[in-house]
Coordinates of C-alpha atoms in Angstrom, one line a residue:
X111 CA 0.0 0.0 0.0
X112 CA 1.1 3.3 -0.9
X113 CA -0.1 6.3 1.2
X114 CA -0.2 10.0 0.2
X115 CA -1.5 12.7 2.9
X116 CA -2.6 16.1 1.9
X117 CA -3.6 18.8 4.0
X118 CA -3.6 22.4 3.6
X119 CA -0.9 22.5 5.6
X120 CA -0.5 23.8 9.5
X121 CA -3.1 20.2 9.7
X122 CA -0.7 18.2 11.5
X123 CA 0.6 16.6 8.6
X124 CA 4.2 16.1 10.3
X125 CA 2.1 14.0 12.7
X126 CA 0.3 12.3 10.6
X127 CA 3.8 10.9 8.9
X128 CA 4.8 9.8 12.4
X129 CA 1.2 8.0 13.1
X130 CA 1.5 6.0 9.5
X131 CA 5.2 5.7 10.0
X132 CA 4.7 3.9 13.4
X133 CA 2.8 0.9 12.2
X134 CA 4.4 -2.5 11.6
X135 CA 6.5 -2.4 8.4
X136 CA 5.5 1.0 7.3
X137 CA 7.8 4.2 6.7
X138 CA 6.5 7.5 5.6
X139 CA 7.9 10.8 4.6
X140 CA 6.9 14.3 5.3
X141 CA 7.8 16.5 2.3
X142 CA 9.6 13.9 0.6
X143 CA 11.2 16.4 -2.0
X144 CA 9.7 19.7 -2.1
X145 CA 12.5 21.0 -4.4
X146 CA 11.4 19.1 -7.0
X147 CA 7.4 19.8 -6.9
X148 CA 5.2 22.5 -8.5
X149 CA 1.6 23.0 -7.4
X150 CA 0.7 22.2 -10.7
X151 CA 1.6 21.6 -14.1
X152 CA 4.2 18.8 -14.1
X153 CA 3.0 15.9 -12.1
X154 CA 6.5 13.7 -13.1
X155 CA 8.6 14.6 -9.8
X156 CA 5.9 13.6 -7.6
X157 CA 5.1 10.1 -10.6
X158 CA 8.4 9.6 -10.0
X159 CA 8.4 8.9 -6.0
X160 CA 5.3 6.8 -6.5
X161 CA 7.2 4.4 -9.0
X162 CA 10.1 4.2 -7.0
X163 CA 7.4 3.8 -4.0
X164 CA 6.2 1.0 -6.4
X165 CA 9.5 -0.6 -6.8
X166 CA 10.6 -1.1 -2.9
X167 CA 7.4 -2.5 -2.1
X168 CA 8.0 -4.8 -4.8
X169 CA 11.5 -5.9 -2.9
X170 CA 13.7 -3.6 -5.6
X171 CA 16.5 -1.5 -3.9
X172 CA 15.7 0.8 -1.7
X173 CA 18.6 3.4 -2.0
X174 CA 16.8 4.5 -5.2
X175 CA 14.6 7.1 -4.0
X176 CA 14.6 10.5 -4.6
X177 CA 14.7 13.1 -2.1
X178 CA 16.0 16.5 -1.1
X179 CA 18.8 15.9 1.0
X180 CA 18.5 19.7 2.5
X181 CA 16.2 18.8 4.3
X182 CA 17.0 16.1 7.5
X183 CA 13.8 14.9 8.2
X184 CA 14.3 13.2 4.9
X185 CA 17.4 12.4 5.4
X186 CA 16.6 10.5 8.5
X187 CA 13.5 8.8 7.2
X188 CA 15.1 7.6 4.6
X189 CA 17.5 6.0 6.4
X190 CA 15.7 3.9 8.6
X191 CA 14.0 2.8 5.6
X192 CA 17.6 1.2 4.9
X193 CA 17.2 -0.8 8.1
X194 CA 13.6 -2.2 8.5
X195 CA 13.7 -5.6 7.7
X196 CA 9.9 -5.6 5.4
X197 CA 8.2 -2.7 3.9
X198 CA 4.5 -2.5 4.0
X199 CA 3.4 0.6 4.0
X200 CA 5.2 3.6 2.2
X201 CA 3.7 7.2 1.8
X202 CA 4.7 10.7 1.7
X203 CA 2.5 13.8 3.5
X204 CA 2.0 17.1 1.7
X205 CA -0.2 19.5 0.9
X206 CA 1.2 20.1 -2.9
X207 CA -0.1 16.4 -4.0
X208 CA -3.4 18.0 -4.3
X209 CA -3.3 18.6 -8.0
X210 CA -1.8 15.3 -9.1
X211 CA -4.5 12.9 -7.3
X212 CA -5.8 11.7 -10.7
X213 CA -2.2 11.4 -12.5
X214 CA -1.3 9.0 -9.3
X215 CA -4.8 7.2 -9.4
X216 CA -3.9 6.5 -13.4
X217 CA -0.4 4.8 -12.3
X218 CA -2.0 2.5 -9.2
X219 CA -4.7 1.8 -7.4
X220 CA -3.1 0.6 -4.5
X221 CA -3.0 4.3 -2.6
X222 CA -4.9 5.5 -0.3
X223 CA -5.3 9.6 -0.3
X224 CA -5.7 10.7 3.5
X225 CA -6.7 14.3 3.7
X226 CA -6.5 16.6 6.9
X227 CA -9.0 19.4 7.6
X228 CA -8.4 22.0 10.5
X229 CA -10.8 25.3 10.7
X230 CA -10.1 27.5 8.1
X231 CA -9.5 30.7 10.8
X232 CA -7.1 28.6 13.1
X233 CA -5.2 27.4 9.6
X234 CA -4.6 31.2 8.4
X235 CA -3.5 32.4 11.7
X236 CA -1.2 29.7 12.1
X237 CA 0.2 29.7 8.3
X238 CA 0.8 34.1 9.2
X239 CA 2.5 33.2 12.3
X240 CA 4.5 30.2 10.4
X241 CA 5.7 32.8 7.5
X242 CA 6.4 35.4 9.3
X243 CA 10.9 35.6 9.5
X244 CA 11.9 35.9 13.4
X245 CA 15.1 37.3 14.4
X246 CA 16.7 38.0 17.5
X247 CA 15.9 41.3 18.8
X248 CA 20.2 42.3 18.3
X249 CA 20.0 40.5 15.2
X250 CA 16.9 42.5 13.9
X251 CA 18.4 45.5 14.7
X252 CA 21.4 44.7 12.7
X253 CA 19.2 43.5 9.6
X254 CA 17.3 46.7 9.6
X255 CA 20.8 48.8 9.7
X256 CA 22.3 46.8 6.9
X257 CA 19.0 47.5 4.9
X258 CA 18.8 51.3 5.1
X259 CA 22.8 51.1 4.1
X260 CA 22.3 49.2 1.3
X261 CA 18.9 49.8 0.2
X262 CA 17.3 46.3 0.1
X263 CA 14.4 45.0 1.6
X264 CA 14.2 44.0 5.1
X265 CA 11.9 41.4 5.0
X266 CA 9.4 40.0 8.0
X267 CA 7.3 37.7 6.4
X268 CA 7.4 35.4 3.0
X269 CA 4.2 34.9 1.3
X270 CA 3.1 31.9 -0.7
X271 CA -0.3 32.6 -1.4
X272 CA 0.7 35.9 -3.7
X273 CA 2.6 36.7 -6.8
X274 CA 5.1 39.5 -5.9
X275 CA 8.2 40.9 -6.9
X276 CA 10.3 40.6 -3.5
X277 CA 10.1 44.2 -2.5
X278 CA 7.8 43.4 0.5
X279 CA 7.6 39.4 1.2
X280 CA 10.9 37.5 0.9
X281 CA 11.3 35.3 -2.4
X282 CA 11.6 31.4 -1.4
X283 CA 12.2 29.2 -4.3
X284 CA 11.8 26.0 -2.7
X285 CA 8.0 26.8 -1.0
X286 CA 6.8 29.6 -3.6
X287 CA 6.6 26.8 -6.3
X288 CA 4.4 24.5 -4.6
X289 CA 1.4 26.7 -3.2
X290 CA -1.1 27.9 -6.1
X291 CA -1.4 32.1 -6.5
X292 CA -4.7 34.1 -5.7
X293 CA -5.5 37.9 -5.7
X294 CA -6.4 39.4 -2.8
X295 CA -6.0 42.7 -1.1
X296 CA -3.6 41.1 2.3
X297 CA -1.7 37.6 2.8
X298 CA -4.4 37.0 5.1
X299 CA -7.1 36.9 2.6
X300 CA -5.2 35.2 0.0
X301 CA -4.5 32.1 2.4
X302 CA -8.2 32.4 3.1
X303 CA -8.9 32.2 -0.6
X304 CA -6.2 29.0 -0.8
X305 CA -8.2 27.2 2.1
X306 CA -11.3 27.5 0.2
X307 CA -10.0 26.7 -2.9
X308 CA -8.3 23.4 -1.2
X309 CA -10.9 21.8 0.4
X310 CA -13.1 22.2 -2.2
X311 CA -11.0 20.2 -4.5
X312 CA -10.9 17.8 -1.8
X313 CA -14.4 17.5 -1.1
X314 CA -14.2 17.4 -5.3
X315 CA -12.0 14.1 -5.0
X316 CA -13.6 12.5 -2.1
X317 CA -16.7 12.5 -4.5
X318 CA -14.8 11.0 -7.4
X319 CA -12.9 8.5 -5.6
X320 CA -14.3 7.7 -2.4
X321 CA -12.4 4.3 -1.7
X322 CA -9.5 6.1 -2.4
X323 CA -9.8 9.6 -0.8
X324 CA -10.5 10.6 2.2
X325 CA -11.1 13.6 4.1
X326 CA -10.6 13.3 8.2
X327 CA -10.7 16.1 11.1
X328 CA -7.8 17.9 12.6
X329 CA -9.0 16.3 15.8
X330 CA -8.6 12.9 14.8
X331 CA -5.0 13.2 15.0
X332 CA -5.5 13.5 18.8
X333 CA -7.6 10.9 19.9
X334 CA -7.7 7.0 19.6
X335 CA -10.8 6.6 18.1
X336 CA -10.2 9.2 15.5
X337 CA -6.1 7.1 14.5
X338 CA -8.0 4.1 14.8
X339 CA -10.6 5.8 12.0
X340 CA -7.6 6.5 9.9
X341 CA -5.6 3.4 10.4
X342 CA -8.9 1.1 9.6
X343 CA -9.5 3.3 6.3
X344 CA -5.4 2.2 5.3
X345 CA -6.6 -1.5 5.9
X346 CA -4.3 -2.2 9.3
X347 CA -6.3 -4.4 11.8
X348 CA -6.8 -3.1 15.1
X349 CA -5.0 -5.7 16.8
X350 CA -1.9 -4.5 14.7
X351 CA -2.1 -0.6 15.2
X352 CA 0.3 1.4 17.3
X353 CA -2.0 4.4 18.6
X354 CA -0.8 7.4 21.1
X355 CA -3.2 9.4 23.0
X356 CA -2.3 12.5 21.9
X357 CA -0.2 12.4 18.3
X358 CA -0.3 16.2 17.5
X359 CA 4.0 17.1 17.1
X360 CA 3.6 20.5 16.8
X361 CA 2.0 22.4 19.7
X362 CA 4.8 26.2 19.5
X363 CA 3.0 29.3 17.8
X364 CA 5.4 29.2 15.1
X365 CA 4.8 25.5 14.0
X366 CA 1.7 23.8 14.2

């Protein structure tokens, strides 16, 4: 079985990769590659981790995988997939996947699409507090000095949700790519606009394929009945599921 989570992100997704990733013979990623995705357009990257997916569950060598080594959540994942002794269960969790449900569906139909919800206010203050750049209050002073001398921005935020042109919200190539654009008057409507837009693609999908995709609360992540809910729908029996009573990783302000 190959698993693929989506979310809008700031859903627990991280957590979600651990919950999957704890379960007899499974291993799962959380933003396998981002370097290599785009929201939309060219589905081949993220083709390409599902045949190679494909490949080690079919016992074929499991150094082949693509991944973005800057990154060492990755790194480790990937190698402890060198040292379990069966695989399973392999998936990756993110958001940008969204567009490139029906390419995957066209490769295989063993996947299972497991999509997290959280409220749509909660998600944009916590995506505004995640973008936002934090310094050190010396270290902020220094930036700010170094951009009146030399006359370049001094950015606090980044903004995914907006075309710009990096005089106000710092460019990012990795994570610009990978979030679709929407016009808006402020970030915070914009990342409204992208929750909307999300979720109704997912509701979209749950419609067209629902044995394959499925759409789960926030709040499952946290209790037993809800992982169970999640771990049933991926076809593990109950008498083989490893559940925690509370599976949410990221609790700070900044990451959620």
């Amino acid at each position: 079985m190959i698993v693929i989570g989506l979310g809008s992100g700031r859903t627990g997704t991280a957590s979600l990769a651990r919950l999957i990733g704890s379960q007899h013979a499974a291993i799962c990623f959380h933003e396998l590659n981002p370097t290599g995705a785009v929201f939309t357009d060219n589905p081949q990257p993220l083709l390409n981790a599902i045949h190679e997916f494909q490949a080690i569950l079919q016992g074929g060598d499991r150094r082949l995988l693509s991944l973005d080594y800057s990154r060492p959540p990755s790194v480790a994942t990937y190698r402890e997939l060198q040292l379990l002794p069966a695989i399973r269960i392999i998936g990756d969790i993110a958001y940008y996947y969204l567009r490139y449900v029906d390419d995957i569906l066209a490769v295989t139909d063993a996947v299972r699409f497991v999509c997290i919800k959280r409220d749509k206010e909660a998600t944009v203050a916590s995506w505004i507090r995640k973008a936002a750049i934090h310094r050190w209050p010396s270290l902020w002073i220094a930036d700010r000095f170094k951009a009146l001398i030399t006359r370049t921005p001094f950015y606090t935020s980044r903004n995914f949700w907006q075309d710009h042109d990096g005089s106000i919200y710092q460019p990012d190539p990795v994570w610009d790519k990978t979030f679709p654009k929407f016009p808006a008057r402020s970030m915070p409507e914009a990342i409204g606009r992208y929750w909307d837009y999300y979720y109704a693609e997912c509701d979209r999908l749950s419609a067209r394929h629902p044995r394959e995709f499925r759409i789960f609360p926030i709040t499952a992540m946290s209790s037993r009945q809800g992982q169970t809910e999640i771990l049933r729908y991926l076809g593990i029996r109950d008498e083989d599921m490893v559940l925690r009573e509370t599976y949410h990783l990221h609790q700070s302000p900044g990451s959620e």
